[in-house]
Amino acid sequence: MKSAIEVLNEVHHAGKENPNLYEAVKVNDGVFVAAIVGLANQLERFNQTKQDKITPAQVQALANDLTRGALSHRVSRVLAEAGVNEKEVALKIYQFLESL
């Protein structure tokens, strides 16, 4: 079943191709309300995911783990893993950088 947004999107695209369609097709006000509520829910979920920031773990690192070469090697490993599960790793990297 199509969502209200999908229905409105199809009517909009069809109306752009044939403007007379708007006169022939009447869309129920409930569809507009459902579309607005659906967009509001999506926006709320999006805002919640932006707030779910992780904080870096409290880890003790040795001095040699904090060298430029060691950090570069770790970043390279993370980016190599991103090829397997890119979206999840990219989200973790983003959340970590935001927490800094």
PDB file of C-alpha atoms in Angstrom:
ATOM      1  CA  MET A   1       0.000   0.000   0.000  1.00  0.00           C
ATOM      2  CA  LYS A   2       1.309   3.436  -0.917  1.00  0.00           C
ATOM      3  CA  SER A   3       1.874   6.082   1.694  1.00  0.00           C
ATOM      4  CA  ALA A   4       0.093   9.424   1.518  1.00  0.00           C
ATOM      5  CA  ILE A   5       3.335  11.106   0.434  1.00  0.00           C
ATOM      6  CA  GLU A   6       3.735   8.657  -2.452  1.00  0.00           C
ATOM      7  CA  VAL A   7       0.153   9.260  -3.598  1.00  0.00           C
ATOM      8  CA  LEU A   8       0.608  13.043  -3.507  1.00  0.00           C
ATOM      9  CA  ASN A   9       3.937  12.734  -5.297  1.00  0.00           C
ATOM     10  CA  GLU A  10       2.353  10.699  -8.108  1.00  0.00           C
ATOM     11  CA  VAL A  11      -0.513  13.190  -8.459  1.00  0.00           C
ATOM     12  CA  HIS A  12       1.984  16.055  -8.528  1.00  0.00           C
ATOM     13  CA  HIS A  13       4.143  14.455 -11.253  1.00  0.00           C
ATOM     14  CA  ALA A  14       1.113  13.499 -13.312  1.00  0.00           C
ATOM     15  CA  GLY A  15      -0.266  17.029 -12.910  1.00  0.00           C
ATOM     16  CA  LYS A  16       3.003  18.525 -14.165  1.00  0.00           C
ATOM     17  CA  GLU A  17       2.693  16.467 -17.340  1.00  0.00           C
ATOM     18  CA  ASN A  18      -1.011  17.129 -17.774  1.00  0.00           C
ATOM     19  CA  PRO A  19      -2.291  20.207 -15.875  1.00  0.00           C
ATOM     20  CA  ASN A  20      -5.924  19.328 -16.665  1.00  0.00           C
ATOM     21  CA  LEU A  21      -5.558  16.337 -14.369  1.00  0.00           C
ATOM     22  CA  TYR A  22      -5.859  18.595 -11.314  1.00  0.00           C
ATOM     23  CA  GLU A  23      -9.405  19.462 -12.375  1.00  0.00           C
ATOM     24  CA  ALA A  24     -10.367  15.809 -12.835  1.00  0.00           C
ATOM     25  CA  VAL A  25      -8.728  14.286  -9.741  1.00  0.00           C
ATOM     26  CA  LYS A  26      -9.891  15.329  -6.332  1.00  0.00           C
ATOM     27  CA  VAL A  27      -7.630  14.400  -3.418  1.00  0.00           C
ATOM     28  CA  ASN A  28      -9.251  13.869  -0.059  1.00  0.00           C
ATOM     29  CA  ASP A  29      -8.142  16.308   2.666  1.00  0.00           C
ATOM     30  CA  GLY A  30      -7.345  13.290   4.821  1.00  0.00           C
ATOM     31  CA  VAL A  31      -4.544  12.392   2.419  1.00  0.00           C
ATOM     32  CA  PHE A  32      -2.962  15.805   2.953  1.00  0.00           C
ATOM     33  CA  VAL A  33      -3.268  15.478   6.710  1.00  0.00           C
ATOM     34  CA  ALA A  34      -1.761  11.978   6.620  1.00  0.00           C
ATOM     35  CA  ALA A  35       1.089  13.220   4.445  1.00  0.00           C
ATOM     36  CA  ILE A  36       1.857  16.097   6.813  1.00  0.00           C
ATOM     37  CA  VAL A  37       1.728  13.823   9.855  1.00  0.00           C
ATOM     38  CA  GLY A  38       3.963  11.294   8.077  1.00  0.00           C
ATOM     39  CA  LEU A  39       6.512  13.987   7.256  1.00  0.00           C
ATOM     40  CA  ALA A  40       6.383  15.279  10.831  1.00  0.00           C
ATOM     41  CA  ASN A  41       7.071  11.763  12.143  1.00  0.00           C
ATOM     42  CA  GLN A  42       9.988  11.317   9.743  1.00  0.00           C
ATOM     43  CA  LEU A  43      11.419  14.669  10.806  1.00  0.00           C
ATOM     44  CA  GLU A  44      11.092  13.740  14.488  1.00  0.00           C
ATOM     45  CA  ARG A  45      12.887  10.399  13.901  1.00  0.00           C
ATOM     46  CA  PHE A  46      15.609  12.237  11.981  1.00  0.00           C
ATOM     47  CA  ASN A  47      16.078  14.753  14.795  1.00  0.00           C
ATOM     48  CA  GLN A  48      16.256  11.927  17.346  1.00  0.00           C
ATOM     49  CA  THR A  49      18.977  10.106  15.409  1.00  0.00           C
ATOM     50  CA  LYS A  50      21.001  13.314  15.266  1.00  0.00           C
ATOM     51  CA  GLN A  51      20.842  13.497  19.068  1.00  0.00           C
ATOM     52  CA  ASP A  52      21.951   9.890  19.587  1.00  0.00           C
ATOM     53  CA  LYS A  53      25.612  10.750  19.701  1.00  0.00           C
ATOM     54  CA  ILE A  54      28.092   8.320  21.101  1.00  0.00           C
ATOM     55  CA  THR A  55      30.854   9.421  23.384  1.00  0.00           C
ATOM     56  CA  PRO A  56      34.362   8.114  22.965  1.00  0.00           C
ATOM     57  CA  ALA A  57      35.143   5.283  25.305  1.00  0.00           C
ATOM     58  CA  GLN A  58      37.344   6.026  28.271  1.00  0.00           C
ATOM     59  CA  VAL A  59      40.336   4.027  27.103  1.00  0.00           C
ATOM     60  CA  GLN A  60      43.866   4.340  28.280  1.00  0.00           C
ATOM     61  CA  ALA A  61      46.200   4.478  25.334  1.00  0.00           C
ATOM     62  CA  LEU A  62      49.904   3.925  25.392  1.00  0.00           C
ATOM     63  CA  ALA A  63      52.112   6.700  24.084  1.00  0.00           C
ATOM     64  CA  ASN A  64      53.031   4.671  20.989  1.00  0.00           C
ATOM     65  CA  ASP A  65      49.304   4.217  20.186  1.00  0.00           C
ATOM     66  CA  LEU A  66      48.935   7.986  19.879  1.00  0.00           C
ATOM     67  CA  THR A  67      51.636   8.541  17.302  1.00  0.00           C
ATOM     68  CA  ARG A  68      50.675   9.845  13.903  1.00  0.00           C
ATOM     69  CA  GLY A  69      51.611   6.543  12.255  1.00  0.00           C
ATOM     70  CA  ALA A  70      49.594   4.423  14.688  1.00  0.00           C
ATOM     71  CA  LEU A  71      46.542   6.641  14.340  1.00  0.00           C
ATOM     72  CA  SER A  72      46.897   6.654  10.562  1.00  0.00           C
ATOM     73  CA  HIS A  73      47.038   2.847  10.570  1.00  0.00           C
ATOM     74  CA  ARG A  74      43.846   2.660  12.675  1.00  0.00           C
ATOM     75  CA  VAL A  75      42.002   5.063  10.388  1.00  0.00           C
ATOM     76  CA  SER A  76      43.108   3.041   7.358  1.00  0.00           C
ATOM     77  CA  ARG A  77      41.753  -0.138   8.952  1.00  0.00           C
ATOM     78  CA  VAL A  78      38.413   1.506   9.691  1.00  0.00           C
ATOM     79  CA  LEU A  79      38.111   2.791   6.138  1.00  0.00           C
ATOM     80  CA  ALA A  80      38.988  -0.647   4.768  1.00  0.00           C
ATOM     81  CA  GLU A  81      36.191  -2.150   6.873  1.00  0.00           C
ATOM     82  CA  ALA A  82      33.813   0.483   5.531  1.00  0.00           C
ATOM     83  CA  GLY A  83      33.841  -1.309   2.185  1.00  0.00           C
ATOM     84  CA  VAL A  84      32.103  -4.293   3.788  1.00  0.00           C
ATOM     85  CA  ASN A  85      29.510  -2.414   5.814  1.00  0.00           C
ATOM     86  CA  GLU A  86      29.975   1.160   4.642  1.00  0.00           C
ATOM     87  CA  LYS A  87      26.820   2.761   6.007  1.00  0.00           C
ATOM     88  CA  GLU A  88      27.217   1.446   9.554  1.00  0.00           C
ATOM     89  CA  VAL A  89      30.925   2.306   9.749  1.00  0.00           C
ATOM     90  CA  ALA A  90      30.324   5.755   8.265  1.00  0.00           C
ATOM     91  CA  LEU A  91      27.683   6.417  10.936  1.00  0.00           C
ATOM     92  CA  LYS A  92      30.087   5.357  13.698  1.00  0.00           C
ATOM     93  CA  ILE A  93      32.836   7.585  12.313  1.00  0.00           C
ATOM     94  CA  TYR A  94      30.443  10.503  12.034  1.00  0.00           C
ATOM     95  CA  GLN A  95      29.129  10.020  15.577  1.00  0.00           C
ATOM     96  CA  PHE A  96      32.650   9.772  16.962  1.00  0.00           C
ATOM     97  CA  LEU A  97      33.797  12.923  15.190  1.00  0.00           C
ATOM     98  CA  GLU A  98      30.706  14.791  16.367  1.00  0.00           C
ATOM     99  CA  SER A  99      31.430  13.748  19.945  1.00  0.00           C
ATOM    100  CA  LEU A 100      34.856  15.365  19.767  1.00  0.00           C
TER     101      LEU A 100
END
